[in-house]
mmCIF file of C-alpha atoms and ligand atoms in Angstrom:
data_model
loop_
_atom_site.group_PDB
_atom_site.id
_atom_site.type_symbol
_atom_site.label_atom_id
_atom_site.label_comp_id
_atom_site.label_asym_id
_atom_site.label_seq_id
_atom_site.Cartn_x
_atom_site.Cartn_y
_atom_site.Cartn_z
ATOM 1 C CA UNK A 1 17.776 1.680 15.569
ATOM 2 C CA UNK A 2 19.657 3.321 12.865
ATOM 3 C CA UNK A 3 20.474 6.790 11.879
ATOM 4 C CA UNK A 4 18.088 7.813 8.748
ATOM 5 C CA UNK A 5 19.129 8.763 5.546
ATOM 6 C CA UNK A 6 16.345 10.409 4.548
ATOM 7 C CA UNK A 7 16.248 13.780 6.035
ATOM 8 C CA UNK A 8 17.737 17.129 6.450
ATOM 9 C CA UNK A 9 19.205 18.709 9.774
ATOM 10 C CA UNK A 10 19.524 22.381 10.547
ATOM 11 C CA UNK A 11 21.366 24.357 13.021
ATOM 12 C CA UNK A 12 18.805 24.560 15.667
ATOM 13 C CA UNK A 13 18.813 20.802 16.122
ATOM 14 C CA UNK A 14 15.303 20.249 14.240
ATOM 15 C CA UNK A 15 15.487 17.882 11.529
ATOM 16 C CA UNK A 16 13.138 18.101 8.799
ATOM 17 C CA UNK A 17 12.321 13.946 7.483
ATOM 18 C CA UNK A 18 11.584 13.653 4.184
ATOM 19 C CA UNK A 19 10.739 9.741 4.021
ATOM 20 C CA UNK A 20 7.203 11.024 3.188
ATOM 21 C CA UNK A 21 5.189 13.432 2.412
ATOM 22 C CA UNK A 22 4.000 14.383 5.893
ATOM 23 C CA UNK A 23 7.923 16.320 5.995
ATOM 24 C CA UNK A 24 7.747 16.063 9.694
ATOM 25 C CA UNK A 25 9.696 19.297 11.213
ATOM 26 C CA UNK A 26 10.620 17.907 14.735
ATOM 27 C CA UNK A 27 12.451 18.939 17.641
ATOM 28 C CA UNK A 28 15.049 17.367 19.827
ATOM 29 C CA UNK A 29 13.556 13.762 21.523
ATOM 30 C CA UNK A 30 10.420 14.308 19.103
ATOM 31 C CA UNK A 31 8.908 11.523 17.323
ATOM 32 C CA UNK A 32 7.319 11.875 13.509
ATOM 33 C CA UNK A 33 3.899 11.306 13.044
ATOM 34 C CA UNK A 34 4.455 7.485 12.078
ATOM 35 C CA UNK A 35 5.901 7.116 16.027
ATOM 36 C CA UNK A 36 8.986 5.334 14.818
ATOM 37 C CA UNK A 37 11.396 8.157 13.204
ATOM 38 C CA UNK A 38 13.065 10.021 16.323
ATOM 39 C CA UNK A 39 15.046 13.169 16.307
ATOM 40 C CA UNK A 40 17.786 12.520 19.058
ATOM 41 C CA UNK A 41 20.384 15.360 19.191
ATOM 42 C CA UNK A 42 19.874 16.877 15.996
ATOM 43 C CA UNK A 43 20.088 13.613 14.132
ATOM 44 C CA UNK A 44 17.107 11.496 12.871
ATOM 45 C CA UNK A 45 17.266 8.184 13.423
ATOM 46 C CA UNK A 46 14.527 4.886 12.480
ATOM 47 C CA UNK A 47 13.497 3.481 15.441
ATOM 48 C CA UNK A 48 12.245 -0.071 14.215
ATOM 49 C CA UNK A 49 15.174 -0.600 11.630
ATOM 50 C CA UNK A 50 15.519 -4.277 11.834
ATOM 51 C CA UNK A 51 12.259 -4.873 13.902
ATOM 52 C CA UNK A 52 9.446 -6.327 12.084
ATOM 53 C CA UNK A 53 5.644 -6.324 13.423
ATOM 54 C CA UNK A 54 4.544 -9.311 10.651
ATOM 55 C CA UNK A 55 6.483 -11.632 7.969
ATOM 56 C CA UNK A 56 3.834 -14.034 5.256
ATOM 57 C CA UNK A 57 4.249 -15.415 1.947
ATOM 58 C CA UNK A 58 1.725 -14.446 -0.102
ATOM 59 C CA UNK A 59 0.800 -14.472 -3.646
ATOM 60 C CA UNK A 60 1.340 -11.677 -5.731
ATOM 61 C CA UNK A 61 -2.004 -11.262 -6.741
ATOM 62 C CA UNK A 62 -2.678 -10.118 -2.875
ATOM 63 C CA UNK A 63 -1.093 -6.932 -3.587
ATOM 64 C CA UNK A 64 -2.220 -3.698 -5.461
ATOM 65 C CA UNK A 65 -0.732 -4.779 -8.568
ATOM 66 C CA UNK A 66 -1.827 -5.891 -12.128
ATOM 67 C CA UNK A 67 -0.248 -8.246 -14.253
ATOM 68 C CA UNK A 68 2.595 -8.107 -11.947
ATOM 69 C CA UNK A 69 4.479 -11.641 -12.393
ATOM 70 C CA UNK A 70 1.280 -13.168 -11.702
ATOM 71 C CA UNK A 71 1.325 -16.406 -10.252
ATOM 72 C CA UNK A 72 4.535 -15.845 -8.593
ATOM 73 C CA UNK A 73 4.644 -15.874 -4.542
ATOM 74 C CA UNK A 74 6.078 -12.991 -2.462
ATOM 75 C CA UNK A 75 7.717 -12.647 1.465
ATOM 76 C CA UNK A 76 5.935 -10.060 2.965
ATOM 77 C CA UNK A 77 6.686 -7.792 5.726
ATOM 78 C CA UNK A 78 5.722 -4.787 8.061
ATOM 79 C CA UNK A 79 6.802 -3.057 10.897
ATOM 80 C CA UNK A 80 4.698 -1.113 13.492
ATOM 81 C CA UNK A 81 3.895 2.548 13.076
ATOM 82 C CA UNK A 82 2.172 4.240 10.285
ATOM 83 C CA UNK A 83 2.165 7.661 8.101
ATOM 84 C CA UNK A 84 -1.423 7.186 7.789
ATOM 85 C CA UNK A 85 -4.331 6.815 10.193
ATOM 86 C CA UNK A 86 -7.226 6.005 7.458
ATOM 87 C CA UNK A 87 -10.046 4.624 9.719
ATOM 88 C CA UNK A 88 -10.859 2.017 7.253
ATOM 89 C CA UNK A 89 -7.391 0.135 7.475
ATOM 90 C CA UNK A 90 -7.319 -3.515 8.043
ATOM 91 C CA UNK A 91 -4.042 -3.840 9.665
ATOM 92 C CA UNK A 92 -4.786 -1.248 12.338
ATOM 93 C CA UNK A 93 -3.301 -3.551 14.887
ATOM 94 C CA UNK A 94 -0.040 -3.086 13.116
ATOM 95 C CA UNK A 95 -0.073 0.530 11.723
ATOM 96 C CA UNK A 96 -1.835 2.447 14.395
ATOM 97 C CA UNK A 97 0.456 0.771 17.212
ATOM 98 C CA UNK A 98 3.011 3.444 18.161
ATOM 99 C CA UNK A 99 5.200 1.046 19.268
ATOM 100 C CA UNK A 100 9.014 0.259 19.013
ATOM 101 C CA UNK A 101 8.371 -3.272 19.328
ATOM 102 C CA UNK A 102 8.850 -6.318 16.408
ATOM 103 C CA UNK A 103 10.981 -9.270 16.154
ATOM 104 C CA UNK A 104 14.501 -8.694 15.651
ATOM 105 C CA UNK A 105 15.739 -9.550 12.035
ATOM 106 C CA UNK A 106 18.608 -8.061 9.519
ATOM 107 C CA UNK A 107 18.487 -7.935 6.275
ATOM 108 C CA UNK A 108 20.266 -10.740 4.990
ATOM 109 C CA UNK A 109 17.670 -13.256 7.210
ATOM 110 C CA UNK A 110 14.823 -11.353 5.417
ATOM 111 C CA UNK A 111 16.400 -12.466 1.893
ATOM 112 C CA UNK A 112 17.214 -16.088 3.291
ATOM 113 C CA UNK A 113 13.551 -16.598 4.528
ATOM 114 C CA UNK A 114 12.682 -15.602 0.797
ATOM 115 C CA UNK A 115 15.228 -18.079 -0.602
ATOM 116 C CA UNK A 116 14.069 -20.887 1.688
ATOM 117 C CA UNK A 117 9.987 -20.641 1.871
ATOM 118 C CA UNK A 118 11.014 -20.114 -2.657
ATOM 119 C CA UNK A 119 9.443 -16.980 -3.014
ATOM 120 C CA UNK A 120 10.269 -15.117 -6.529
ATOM 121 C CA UNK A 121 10.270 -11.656 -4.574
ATOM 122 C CA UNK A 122 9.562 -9.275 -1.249
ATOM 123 C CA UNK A 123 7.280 -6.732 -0.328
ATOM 124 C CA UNK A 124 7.121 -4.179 2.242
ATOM 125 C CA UNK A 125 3.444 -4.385 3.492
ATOM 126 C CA UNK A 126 0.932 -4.146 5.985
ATOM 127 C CA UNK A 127 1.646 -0.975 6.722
ATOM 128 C CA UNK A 128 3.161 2.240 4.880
ATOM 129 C CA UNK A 129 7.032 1.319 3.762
ATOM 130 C CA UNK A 130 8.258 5.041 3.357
ATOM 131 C CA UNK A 131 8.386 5.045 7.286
ATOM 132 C CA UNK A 132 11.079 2.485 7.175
ATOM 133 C CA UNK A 133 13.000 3.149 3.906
ATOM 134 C CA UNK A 134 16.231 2.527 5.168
ATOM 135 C CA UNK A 135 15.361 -0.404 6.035
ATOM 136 C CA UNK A 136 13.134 -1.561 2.842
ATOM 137 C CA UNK A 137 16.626 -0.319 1.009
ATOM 138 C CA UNK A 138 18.740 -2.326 2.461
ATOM 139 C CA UNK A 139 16.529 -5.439 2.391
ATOM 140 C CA UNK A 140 15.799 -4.451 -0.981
ATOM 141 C CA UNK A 141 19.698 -4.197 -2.366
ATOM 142 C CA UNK A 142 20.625 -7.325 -1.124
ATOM 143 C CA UNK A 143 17.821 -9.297 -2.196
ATOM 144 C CA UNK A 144 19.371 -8.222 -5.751
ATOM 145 C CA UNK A 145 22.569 -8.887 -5.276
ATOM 146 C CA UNK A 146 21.138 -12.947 -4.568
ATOM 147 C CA UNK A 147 19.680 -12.970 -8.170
ATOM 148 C CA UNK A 148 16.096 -13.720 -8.745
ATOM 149 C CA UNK A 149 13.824 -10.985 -6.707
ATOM 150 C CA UNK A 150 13.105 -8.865 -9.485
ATOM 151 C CA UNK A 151 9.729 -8.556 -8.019
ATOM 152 C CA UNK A 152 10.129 -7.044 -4.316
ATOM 153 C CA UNK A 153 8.594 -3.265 -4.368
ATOM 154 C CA UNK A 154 7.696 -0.726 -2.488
ATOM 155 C CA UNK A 155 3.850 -0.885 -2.244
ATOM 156 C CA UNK A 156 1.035 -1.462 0.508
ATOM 157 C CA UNK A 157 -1.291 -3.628 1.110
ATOM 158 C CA UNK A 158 -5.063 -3.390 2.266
HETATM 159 S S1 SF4 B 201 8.062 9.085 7.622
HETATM 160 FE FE1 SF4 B 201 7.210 9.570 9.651
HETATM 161 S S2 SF4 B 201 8.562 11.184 10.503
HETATM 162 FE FE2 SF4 B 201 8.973 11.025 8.293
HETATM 163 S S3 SF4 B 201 7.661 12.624 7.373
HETATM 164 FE FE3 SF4 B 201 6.509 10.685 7.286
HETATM 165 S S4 SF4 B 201 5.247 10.635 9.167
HETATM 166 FE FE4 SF4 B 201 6.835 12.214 9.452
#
């Protein structure tokens, strides 16, 4: 776990999160709606920074973009929980799970699994990024930093 960035705190120990546009309002030892952003003594804090539900390559054209470097390959990556609860979704497994479970990886493996399986990118998938931000950010920064991932973006995938 890791304290969030993205919210505000007031007085009353409620935080308000503004990852997304649900804006959560929640009480001390509440969860958000996505069941992985926590309110614990007035401070917000993501719950599955660093856990991941599912990792793939994939190719590029997989994703809801057009003309996007097309034939280029991409490391993919989700954790559990979900801002959404569409009925239709495909990953339900993974989104609708209010769990605070996933393999334990940092950052810096994330961008060395994309070096080694020669991916030109990563994505933050499978289900809704904005619930881990902090953690996409990171991921994303340092991927960067190693030249050559001009293609990793916040998006998801059906
Ligand atoms: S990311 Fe989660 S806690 Fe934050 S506003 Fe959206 S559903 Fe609520």
């Amino acid at each position: 776990m890791k304290e969030a960035t993205l919210y505000k705190a007031f007085q009353d120990g409620r935080v308000e999160c503004t990852a997304c546009a649900r804006r959560c309002k929640l009480s001390d030892g509440q969860y958000g709606f996505c069941g992985v952003r926590w309110n614990l003594g007035g401070k917000l804090y993501l719950m599955v920074y660093g856990k991941i539900s599912a990792i793939a390559v994939d190719p590029i054209e997989k994703k809801p973009l057009y003309h996007f470097n097309p034939g280029s390959m991409v490391l993919s990556f989700s954790t559990y929980g979900c801002s959404w609860a569409c009925q239709y979704c495909q990953n339900f497994d993974i989104s609708q799970r209010r769990v605070l479970e996933g393999f334990e990886v940092t950052p810096e493996k994330i961008v060395e699994l994309a070096e080694t399986y020669g991916t030109q990118g990563i994505t933050y998938t499978y289900n809704e990024p904005s619930i881990f931000a902090e953690f996409a950010y990171d991921v994303g920064i340092l991927a960067r930093k190693r030249g050559g991932y001009s293609t990793h973006s916040l998006l998801t995938d059906t």
